[in-house]
Amino acid sequence: MTLDEGAGKPLAKYAAWRRVGDFIFLSGIIPVNPQNATIVRGYSDIPEAAQRLLGRSGEFSTDFKEGPILAQSWYVLESIRTTLESAGGQMSDVFKLVQYFRNLDHFPHYSRVRKQFFPDEPPVSTVVQVSEMLPSPDVLIEVEATAWLPQ
């Protein structure tokens, strides 16, 4: 259930992450595959194992309504995990998340997915609704993370 190589890499000229002392700061990650610049729009854009984990029902109306935010949430959190591992860390090192939503009604769906990545102690969090995100209105979520990883 891993992403293509390059997941979590920036889509423009900025750093995906930066170490400052014992801290790792991740740029905001959106549900866009940097290898082919495609936006995750639903279940079909993530691995089958992740689809099952998220509860894809096979019912068109349910999957059409919940699939985009669940798939995007999984993709973003999996990208954070992959990026942290490239920095030498793991998800349990994350102590702070800032989550940006186009619609705060999506938060409960995202929260279900987040619990799969942080099963024990969730990070402290800030949740914000924004009017728009780059590169497209299809992007429903962006998450930035801060981790503590002693050198």
N, CA and C atoms as an extended XYZ file, in Angstrom:
453
Properties=species:S:1:pos:R:3:atomname:S:1:resname:S:1:resid:I:1 pbc="F F F"
N         0.831       -1.181        0.000 N   MET     1
C         0.000        0.000        0.000 CA  MET     1
C         0.874        1.243        0.000 C   MET     1
N         1.863        1.264       -0.864 N   THR     2
C         2.747        2.412       -0.919 CA  THR     2
C         2.459        3.225       -2.169 C   THR     2
N         2.976        4.416       -2.188 N   LEU     3
C         2.774        5.325       -3.301 CA  LEU     3
C         3.873        5.168       -4.322 C   LEU     3
N         3.633        5.737       -5.496 N   ASP     4
C         4.673        5.783       -6.516 CA  ASP     4
C         5.870        6.542       -5.968 C   ASP     4
N         7.060        6.204       -6.466 N   GLU     5
C         8.228        6.964       -6.048 CA  GLU     5
C         7.990        8.412       -6.398 C   GLU     5
N         8.399        9.285       -5.508 N   GLY     6
C         8.208       10.706       -5.747 CA  GLY     6
C         7.021       11.278       -4.998 C   GLY     6
N         6.191       10.442       -4.395 N   ALA     7
C         5.061       10.962       -3.639 CA  ALA     7
C         5.594       11.852       -2.528 C   ALA     7
N         4.903       12.929       -2.297 N   GLY     8
C         5.328       13.874       -1.278 CA  GLY     8
C         6.354       14.867       -1.790 C   GLY     8
N         6.819       14.690       -3.022 N   LYS     9
C         7.765       15.645       -3.599 CA  LYS     9
C         6.981       16.871       -4.052 C   LYS     9
N         7.610       18.038       -3.957 N   PRO    10
C         6.889       19.258       -4.326 CA  PRO    10
C         6.586       19.327       -5.820 C   PRO    10
N         5.503       20.017       -6.124 N   LEU    11
C         5.085       20.206       -7.510 CA  LEU    11
C         5.601       21.528       -8.061 C   LEU    11
N         6.326       22.275       -7.263 N   ALA    12
C         6.898       23.555       -7.676 CA  ALA    12
C         8.273       23.671       -7.027 C   ALA    12
N         8.844       24.848       -7.056 N   LYS    13
C        10.194       25.045       -6.526 CA  LYS    13
C        10.157       25.415       -5.041 C   LYS    13
N         9.966       24.404       -4.214 N   TYR    14
C        10.066       24.552       -2.767 CA  TYR    14
C        10.472       23.205       -2.201 C   TYR    14
N        10.909       23.210       -0.965 N   ALA    15
C        11.358       21.973       -0.324 CA  ALA    15
C        10.158       21.191        0.191 C   ALA    15
N        10.161       19.876       -0.026 N   ALA    16
C         9.101       19.019        0.512 CA  ALA    16
C         9.197       18.968        2.031 C   ALA    16
N        10.424       19.005        2.530 N   TRP    17
C        10.636       19.007        3.971 CA  TRP    17
C        11.992       19.623        4.270 C   TRP    17
N        12.129       20.038        5.528 N   ARG    18
C        13.389       20.617        5.964 CA  ARG    18
C        13.610       20.249        7.423 C   ARG    18
N        14.851       19.859        7.726 N   ARG    19
C        15.243       19.580        9.105 CA  ARG    19
C        15.794       20.865        9.714 C   ARG    19
N        15.337       21.174       10.923 N   VAL    20
C        15.870       22.276       11.703 CA  VAL    20
C        16.122       21.709       13.096 C   VAL    20
N        17.391       21.420       13.384 N   GLY    21
C        17.725       20.777       14.658 CA  GLY    21
C        17.085       19.407       14.738 C   GLY    21
N        16.295       19.191       15.779 N   ASP    22
C        15.621       17.906       15.974 CA  ASP    22
C        14.212       17.864       15.367 C   ASP    22
N        13.866       18.886       14.613 N   PHE    23
C        12.526       18.973       14.044 CA  PHE    23
C        12.560       18.788       12.534 C   PHE    23
N        11.509       18.127       12.020 N   ILE    24
C        11.295       17.980       10.587 CA  ILE    24
C         9.998       18.732       10.272 C   ILE    24
N        10.090       19.685        9.366 N   PHE    25
C         8.935       20.466        8.940 CA  PHE    25
C         8.577       20.041        7.513 C   PHE    25
N         7.349       19.570        7.322 N   LEU    26
C         6.884       19.177        6.000 CA  LEU    26
C         6.028       20.287        5.411 C   LEU    26
N         6.263       20.570        4.141 N   SER    27
C         5.386       21.486        3.421 CA  SER    27
C         4.000       20.871        3.347 C   SER    27
N         3.003       21.696        3.082 N   GLY    28
C         1.659       21.167        2.893 CA  GLY    28
C         1.634       20.183        1.734 C   GLY    28
N         0.989       19.049        1.954 N   ILE    29
C         0.898       18.012        0.929 CA  ILE    29
C        -0.546       17.931        0.458 C   ILE    29
N        -0.695       17.949       -0.868 N   ILE    30
C        -2.012       17.842       -1.485 CA  ILE    30
C        -2.117       16.501       -2.210 C   ILE    30
N        -3.327       16.082       -2.553 N   PRO    31
C        -3.513       14.775       -3.201 CA  PRO    31
C        -3.251       14.813       -4.703 C   PRO    31
N        -2.001       15.100       -5.065 N   VAL    32
C        -1.608       15.131       -6.468 CA  VAL    32
C        -0.373       14.250       -6.628 C   VAL    32
N        -0.439       13.329       -7.573 N   ASN    33
C         0.698       12.466       -7.874 CA  ASN    33
C         1.720       13.290       -8.658 C   ASN    33
N         2.905       13.540       -8.078 N   PRO    34
C         3.893       14.381       -8.753 CA  PRO    34
C         4.523       13.722       -9.979 C   PRO    34
N         4.412       12.398      -10.094 N   GLN    35
C         4.988       11.714      -11.258 CA  GLN    35
C         4.259       12.048      -12.545 C   GLN    35
N         2.935       12.172      -12.446 N   ASN    36
C         2.163       12.439      -13.663 CA  ASN    36
C         1.224       13.637      -13.511 C   ASN    36
N         1.368       14.376      -12.413 N   ALA    37
C         0.583       15.597      -12.156 CA  ALA    37
C        -0.921       15.354      -12.235 C   ALA    37
N        -1.375       14.206      -11.695 N   THR    38
C        -2.810       13.929      -11.671 CA  THR    38
C        -3.332       14.045      -10.241 C   THR    38
N        -4.528       14.557      -10.148 N   ILE    39
C        -5.188       14.730       -8.854 CA  ILE    39
C        -5.898       13.431       -8.488 C   ILE    39
N        -5.784       13.032       -7.229 N   VAL    40
C        -6.542       11.890       -6.719 CA  VAL    40
C        -7.995       12.358       -6.618 C   VAL    40
N        -8.860       11.702       -7.372 N   ARG    41
C       -10.258       12.131       -7.408 CA  ARG    41
C       -11.209       11.128       -6.763 C   ARG    41
N       -10.704        9.939       -6.448 N   GLY    42
C       -11.569        8.938       -5.846 CA  GLY    42
C       -10.833        7.636       -5.642 C   GLY    42
N       -11.597        6.614       -5.288 N   TYR    43
C       -11.022        5.309       -4.967 CA  TYR    43
C       -10.152        4.742       -6.078 C   TYR    43
N       -10.535        4.948       -7.318 N   SER    44
C        -9.785        4.334       -8.418 CA  SER    44
C        -8.365        4.882       -8.553 C   SER    44
N        -8.057        5.962       -7.857 N   ASP    45
C        -6.733        6.572       -7.939 CA  ASP    45
C        -5.788        6.140       -6.822 C   ASP    45
N        -6.228        5.218       -5.979 N   ILE    46
C        -5.371        4.712       -4.899 CA  ILE    46
C        -5.324        3.183       -4.988 C   ILE    46
N        -4.332        2.557       -4.343 N   PRO    47
C        -4.214        1.090       -4.419 CA  PRO    47
C        -5.460        0.371       -3.877 C   PRO    47
N        -5.720       -0.807       -4.430 N   GLU    48
C        -6.899       -1.583       -4.012 CA  GLU    48
C        -6.905       -1.885       -2.519 C   GLU    48
N        -5.742       -2.180       -1.959 N   ALA    49
C        -5.674       -2.462       -0.518 CA  ALA    49
C        -6.143       -1.252        0.287 C   ALA    49
N        -5.783       -0.063       -0.152 N   ALA    50
C        -6.227        1.151        0.538 CA  ALA    50
C        -7.726        1.346        0.362 C   ALA    50
N        -8.244        1.034       -0.823 N   GLN    51
C        -9.685        1.143       -1.051 CA  GLN    51
C       -10.453        0.273       -0.065 C   GLN    51
N        -9.986       -0.962        0.105 N   ARG    52
C       -10.651       -1.882        1.049 CA  ARG    52
C       -10.542       -1.356        2.479 C   ARG    52
N        -9.365       -0.875        2.835 N   LEU    53
C        -9.135       -0.346        4.180 CA  LEU    53
C       -10.076        0.820        4.490 C   LEU    53
N       -10.346        1.632        3.477 N   LEU    54
C       -11.201        2.809        3.653 CA  LEU    54
C       -12.683        2.486        3.579 C   LEU    54
N       -13.016        1.269        3.160 N   GLY    55
C       -14.412        0.854        3.150 CA  GLY    55
C       -15.152        1.097        1.859 C   GLY    55
N       -14.449        1.011        0.735 N   ARG    56
C       -15.153        1.152       -0.550 CA  ARG    56
C       -16.297        0.156       -0.582 C   ARG    56
N       -17.496        0.651       -0.857 N   SER    57
C       -18.686       -0.190       -0.748 CA  SER    57
C       -19.085       -0.841       -2.057 C   SER    57
N       -18.677       -0.278       -3.178 N   GLY    58
C       -19.142       -0.774       -4.462 CA  GLY    58
C       -20.490       -0.186       -4.850 C   GLY    58
N       -21.074        0.619       -3.963 N   GLU    59
C       -22.330        1.309       -4.252 CA  GLU    59
C       -21.983        2.673       -4.830 C   GLU    59
N       -22.383        2.895       -6.064 N   PHE    60
C       -21.962        4.093       -6.777 CA  PHE    60
C       -22.218        5.373       -5.987 C   PHE    60
N       -23.426        5.575       -5.501 N   SER    61
C       -23.760        6.845       -4.852 CA  SER    61
C       -22.933        7.071       -3.580 C   SER    61
N       -22.735        6.023       -2.794 N   THR    62
C       -21.931        6.152       -1.573 CA  THR    62
C       -20.471        6.405       -1.915 C   THR    62
N       -19.926        5.599       -2.809 N   ASP    63
C       -18.515        5.743       -3.167 CA  ASP    63
C       -18.254        7.069       -3.878 C   ASP    63
N       -19.220        7.538       -4.672 N   PHE    64
C       -19.066        8.804       -5.379 CA  PHE    64
C       -19.046        9.968       -4.394 C   PHE    64
N       -19.845        9.872       -3.337 N   LYS    65
C       -19.946       10.960       -2.356 CA  LYS    65
C       -18.772       10.946       -1.372 C   LYS    65
N       -18.421        9.780       -0.838 N   GLU    66
C       -17.374        9.702        0.183 CA  GLU    66
C       -15.993        9.408       -0.399 C   GLU    66
N       -15.935        8.779       -1.549 N   GLY    67
C       -14.665        8.350       -2.126 CA  GLY    67
C       -13.633        9.445       -2.317 C   GLY    67
N       -14.024       10.611       -2.851 N   PRO    68
C       -13.004       11.636       -3.077 CA  PRO    68
C       -12.287       12.072       -1.798 C   PRO    68
N       -13.008       12.385       -0.734 N   ILE    69
C       -12.327       12.857        0.484 CA  ILE    69
C       -11.594       11.711        1.171 C   ILE    69
N       -12.139       10.507        1.168 N   LEU    70
C       -11.436        9.382        1.790 CA  LEU    70
C       -10.158        9.049        1.026 C   LEU    70
N       -10.232        8.983       -0.297 N   ALA    71
C        -9.046        8.678       -1.101 CA  ALA    71
C        -8.005        9.788       -0.978 C   ALA    71
N        -8.447       11.046       -1.031 N   GLN    72
C        -7.496       12.151       -0.892 CA  GLN    72
C        -6.865       12.170        0.491 C   GLN    72
N        -7.643       11.896        1.515 N   SER    73
C        -7.099       11.852        2.875 CA  SER    73
C        -6.037       10.767        2.993 C   SER    73
N        -6.353        9.574        2.478 N   TRP    74
C        -5.377        8.486        2.525 CA  TRP    74
C        -4.119        8.868        1.769 C   TRP    74
N        -4.268        9.415        0.568 N   TYR    75
C        -3.115        9.751       -0.272 CA  TYR    75
C        -2.214       10.767        0.424 C   TYR    75
N        -2.818       11.801        1.004 N   VAL    76
C        -2.037       12.844        1.674 CA  VAL    76
C        -1.309       12.269        2.891 C   VAL    76
N        -1.987       11.499        3.711 N   LEU    77
C        -1.344       10.933        4.905 CA  LEU    77
C        -0.291        9.897        4.528 C   LEU    77
N        -0.538        9.122        3.490 N   GLU    78
C         0.465        8.167        3.019 CA  GLU    78
C         1.672        8.920        2.458 C   GLU    78
N         1.455       10.041        1.795 N   SER    79
C         2.557       10.872        1.304 CA  SER    79
C         3.373       11.437        2.464 C   SER    79
N         2.693       11.833        3.536 N   ILE    80
C         3.406       12.311        4.721 CA  ILE    80
C         4.260       11.186        5.286 C   ILE    80
N         3.678        9.981        5.378 N   ARG    81
C         4.436        8.843        5.897 CA  ARG    81
C         5.676        8.580        5.034 C   ARG    81
N         5.494        8.566        3.730 N   THR    82
C         6.599        8.317        2.808 CA  THR    82
C         7.679        9.401        2.913 C   THR    82
N         7.246       10.640        3.000 N   THR    83
C         8.191       11.757        3.118 CA  THR    83
C         8.962       11.671        4.423 C   THR    83
N         8.271       11.383        5.514 N   LEU    84
C         8.951       11.247        6.812 CA  LEU    84
C         9.969       10.115        6.792 C   LEU    84
N         9.598        9.015        6.177 N   GLU    85
C        10.543        7.898        6.092 CA  GLU    85
C        11.779        8.281        5.288 C   GLU    85
N        11.612        9.102        4.256 N   SER    86
C        12.773        9.547        3.481 CA  SER    86
C        13.678       10.458        4.319 C   SER    86
N        13.103       11.082        5.348 N   ALA    87
C        13.880       11.939        6.253 CA  ALA    87
C        14.426       11.147        7.443 C   ALA    87
N        14.119        9.843        7.500 N   GLY    88
C        14.594        8.997        8.588 CA  GLY    88
C        13.620        8.851        9.741 C   GLY    88
N        12.391        9.314        9.574 N   GLY    89
C        11.414        9.256       10.655 CA  GLY    89
C        10.274        8.312       10.371 C   GLY    89
N         9.238        8.420       11.198 N   GLN    90
C         8.029        7.617       11.051 CA  GLN    90
C         6.836        8.424       11.558 C   GLN    90
N         5.647        7.925       11.306 N   MET    91
C         4.445        8.675       11.672 CA  MET    91
C         4.357        8.971       13.159 C   MET    91
N         4.860        8.097       13.988 N   SER    92
C         4.795        8.347       15.430 CA  SER    92
C         5.671        9.525       15.858 C   SER    92
N         6.541       10.008       14.977 N   ASP    93
C         7.353       11.197       15.271 CA  ASP    93
C         6.575       12.492       15.064 C   ASP    93
N         5.443       12.423       14.363 N   VAL    94
C         4.633       13.614       14.091 CA  VAL    94
C         3.923       14.034       15.370 C   VAL    94
N         4.073       15.312       15.720 N   PHE    95
C         3.373       15.802       16.906 CA  PHE    95
C         2.402       16.935       16.586 C   PHE    95
N         2.447       17.455       15.345 N   LYS    96
C         1.568       18.567       14.979 CA  LYS    96
C         1.148       18.426       13.523 C   LYS    96
N        -0.161       18.588       13.281 N   LEU    97
C        -0.717       18.623       11.927 CA  LEU    97
C        -1.525       19.911       11.765 C   LEU    97
N        -1.420       20.493       10.588 N   VAL    98
C        -2.322       21.581       10.201 CA  VAL    98
C        -3.057       21.068        8.971 C   VAL    98
N        -4.392       21.024        9.064 N   GLN    99
C        -5.223       20.437        8.027 CA  GLN    99
C        -6.123       21.505        7.429 C   GLN    99
N        -6.026       21.651        6.133 N   TYR   100
C        -6.820       22.638        5.408 CA  TYR   100
C        -7.875       21.898        4.589 C   TYR   100
N        -9.124       22.328        4.726 N   PHE   101
C       -10.244       21.703        4.022 CA  PHE   101
C       -10.983       22.743        3.195 C   PHE   101
N       -11.461       22.321        2.031 N   ARG   102
C       -12.362       23.178        1.260 CA  ARG   102
C       -13.753       23.156        1.888 C   ARG   102
N       -14.071       22.079        2.605 N   ASN   103
C       -15.387       21.931        3.219 CA  ASN   103
C       -15.194       21.215        4.556 C   ASN   103
N       -15.509       21.879        5.652 N   LEU   104
C       -15.311       21.263        6.969 CA  LEU   104
C       -16.201       20.045        7.201 C   LEU   104
N       -17.230       19.858        6.375 N   ASP   105
C       -18.047       18.648        6.492 CA  ASP   105
C       -17.233       17.394        6.160 C   ASP   105
N       -16.084       17.567        5.516 N   HIS   106
C       -15.214       16.438        5.188 CA  HIS   106
C       -14.371       15.983        6.364 C   HIS   106
N       -14.294       16.799        7.412 N   PHE   107
C       -13.409       16.457        8.532 CA  PHE   107
C       -13.710       15.092        9.157 C   PHE   107
N       -14.967       14.719        9.411 N   PRO   108
C       -15.212       13.397       10.010 CA  PRO   108
C       -14.688       12.242        9.150 C   PRO   108
N       -14.779       12.357        7.828 N   HIS   109
C       -14.249       11.316        6.932 CA  HIS   109
C       -12.724       11.267        7.050 C   HIS   109
N       -12.099       12.437        6.994 N   TYR   110
C       -10.643       12.524        7.141 CA  TYR   110
C       -10.207       11.957        8.498 C   TYR   110
N       -10.945       12.281        9.526 N   SER   111
C       -10.598       11.836       10.883 CA  SER   111
C       -10.558       10.310       10.973 C   SER   111
N       -11.497        9.634       10.301 N   ARG   112
C       -11.485        8.156       10.259 CA  ARG   112
C       -10.198        7.643        9.643 C   ARG   112
N        -9.760        8.282        8.564 N   VAL   113
C        -8.535        7.865        7.885 CA  VAL   113
C        -7.320        8.179        8.762 C   VAL   113
N        -7.315        9.345        9.368 N   ARG   114
C        -6.184        9.755       10.217 CA  ARG   114
C        -5.953        8.756       11.345 C   ARG   114
N        -7.026        8.202       11.899 N   LYS   115
C        -6.890        7.221       12.985 CA  LYS   115
C        -6.131        5.981       12.537 C   LYS   115
N        -6.171        5.659       11.253 N   GLN   116
C        -5.422        4.510       10.744 CA  GLN   116
C        -3.920        4.792       10.701 C   GLN   116
N        -3.549        6.046       10.552 N   PHE   117
C        -2.139        6.430       10.502 CA  PHE   117
C        -1.593        6.779       11.886 C   PHE   117
N        -2.482        7.153       12.802 N   PHE   118
C        -2.101        7.498       14.170 CA  PHE   118
C        -3.008        6.736       15.136 C   PHE   118
N        -2.828        5.405       15.236 N   PRO   119
C        -3.750        4.593       16.028 CA  PRO   119
C        -3.632        4.808       17.534 C   PRO   119
N        -2.498        5.259       18.003 N   ASP   120
C        -2.306        5.391       19.442 CA  ASP   120
C        -2.620        6.803       19.924 C   ASP   120
N        -1.678        7.681       19.769 N   GLU   121
C        -1.849        9.051       20.240 CA  GLU   121
C        -1.846        9.994       19.041 C   GLU   121
N        -2.976       10.653       18.773 N   PRO   122
C        -3.009       11.550       17.620 CA  PRO   122
C        -2.179       12.812       17.887 C   PRO   122
N        -1.648       13.410       16.828 N   PRO   123
C        -0.908       14.656       16.992 CA  PRO   123
C        -1.849       15.803       17.376 C   PRO   123
N        -1.288       16.868       17.934 N   VAL   124
C        -2.077       18.078       18.128 CA  VAL   124
C        -2.418       18.586       16.735 C   VAL   124
N        -3.564       19.232       16.614 N   SER   125
C        -4.045       19.570       15.275 CA  SER   125
C        -4.678       20.949       15.208 C   SER   125
N        -4.569       21.527       14.055 N   THR   126
C        -5.296       22.732       13.687 CA  THR   126
C        -6.070       22.386       12.427 C   THR   126
N        -7.341       22.749       12.393 N   VAL   127
C        -8.202       22.482       11.248 CA  VAL   127
C        -8.747       23.818       10.753 C   VAL   127
N        -8.597       24.055        9.458 N   VAL   128
C        -8.994       25.318        8.862 CA  VAL   128
C        -9.780       25.049        7.589 C   VAL   128
N       -10.851       25.812        7.368 N   GLN   129
C       -11.545       25.760        6.088 CA  GLN   129
C       -11.036       26.914        5.241 C   GLN   129
N       -10.734       26.619        3.974 N   VAL   130
C       -10.257       27.637        3.043 CA  VAL   130
C       -11.184       27.680        1.839 C   VAL   130
N       -11.160       28.781        1.124 N   SER   131
C       -12.081       28.933       -0.001 CA  SER   131
C       -11.572       28.261       -1.273 C   SER   131
N       -10.251       28.091       -1.380 N   GLU   132
C        -9.706       27.530       -2.602 CA  GLU   132
C        -8.328       26.957       -2.326 C   GLU   132
N        -7.933       25.964       -3.140 N   MET   133
C        -6.588       25.390       -3.055 CA  MET   133
C        -6.041       25.205       -4.462 C   MET   133
N        -4.741       25.285       -4.552 N   LEU   134
C        -4.071       25.018       -5.829 CA  LEU   134
C        -3.889       23.527       -5.985 C   LEU   134
N        -3.887       22.980       -7.140 N   PRO   135
C        -3.985       23.640       -8.437 CA  PRO   135
C        -5.396       23.676       -9.003 C   PRO   135
N        -6.380       23.122       -8.275 N   SER   136
C        -7.701       22.924       -8.871 CA  SER   136
C        -8.765       22.824       -7.782 C   SER   136
N       -10.008       23.123       -8.111 N   PRO   137
C       -11.101       22.933       -7.152 CA  PRO   137
C       -11.306       21.468       -6.752 C   PRO   137
N       -10.703       20.535       -7.502 N   ASP   138
C       -10.812       19.115       -7.159 CA  ASP   138
C        -9.996       18.748       -5.933 C   ASP   138
N        -9.056       19.608       -5.539 N   VAL   139
C        -8.249       19.365       -4.334 CA  VAL   139
C        -9.088       19.763       -3.128 C   VAL   139
N        -9.387       18.782       -2.281 N   LEU   140
C       -10.274       18.994       -1.137 CA  LEU   140
C        -9.530       19.182        0.170 C   LEU   140
N        -8.231       18.801        0.206 N   ILE   141
C        -7.502       18.782        1.467 CA  ILE   141
C        -6.015       19.042        1.225 C   ILE   141
N        -5.402       19.692        2.193 N   GLU   142
C        -3.944       19.844        2.241 CA  GLU   142
C        -3.544       19.694        3.699 C   GLU   142
N        -2.452       18.976        3.928 N   VAL   143
C        -2.004       18.746        5.305 CA  VAL   143
C        -0.508       19.023        5.396 C   VAL   143
N        -0.130       19.773        6.417 N   GLU   144
C         1.294       19.952        6.711 CA  GLU   144
C         1.567       19.319        8.069 C   GLU   144
N         2.785       18.842        8.231 N   ALA   145
C         3.131       18.110        9.458 CA  ALA   145
C         4.455       18.603       10.023 C   ALA   145
N         4.575       18.493       11.331 N   THR   146
C         5.828       18.770       12.031 CA  THR   146
C         6.143       17.556       12.893 C   THR   146
N         7.391       17.095       12.786 N   ALA   147
C         7.807       15.902       13.538 CA  ALA   147
C         9.038       16.230       14.375 C   ALA   147
N         9.176       15.517       15.463 N   TRP   148
C        10.367       15.615       16.314 CA  TRP   148
C        11.179       14.355       16.101 C   TRP   148
N        12.394       14.535       15.612 N   LEU   149
C        13.253       13.408       15.267 CA  LEU   149
C        14.673       13.752       15.700 C   LEU   149
N        15.039       13.407       16.953 N   PRO   150
C        16.373       13.743       17.442 CA  PRO   150
C        17.465       13.165       16.544 C   PRO   150
N        18.495       13.969       16.327 N   GLN   151
C        19.618       13.533       15.490 CA  GLN   151
C        20.521       12.580       16.227 C   GLN   151
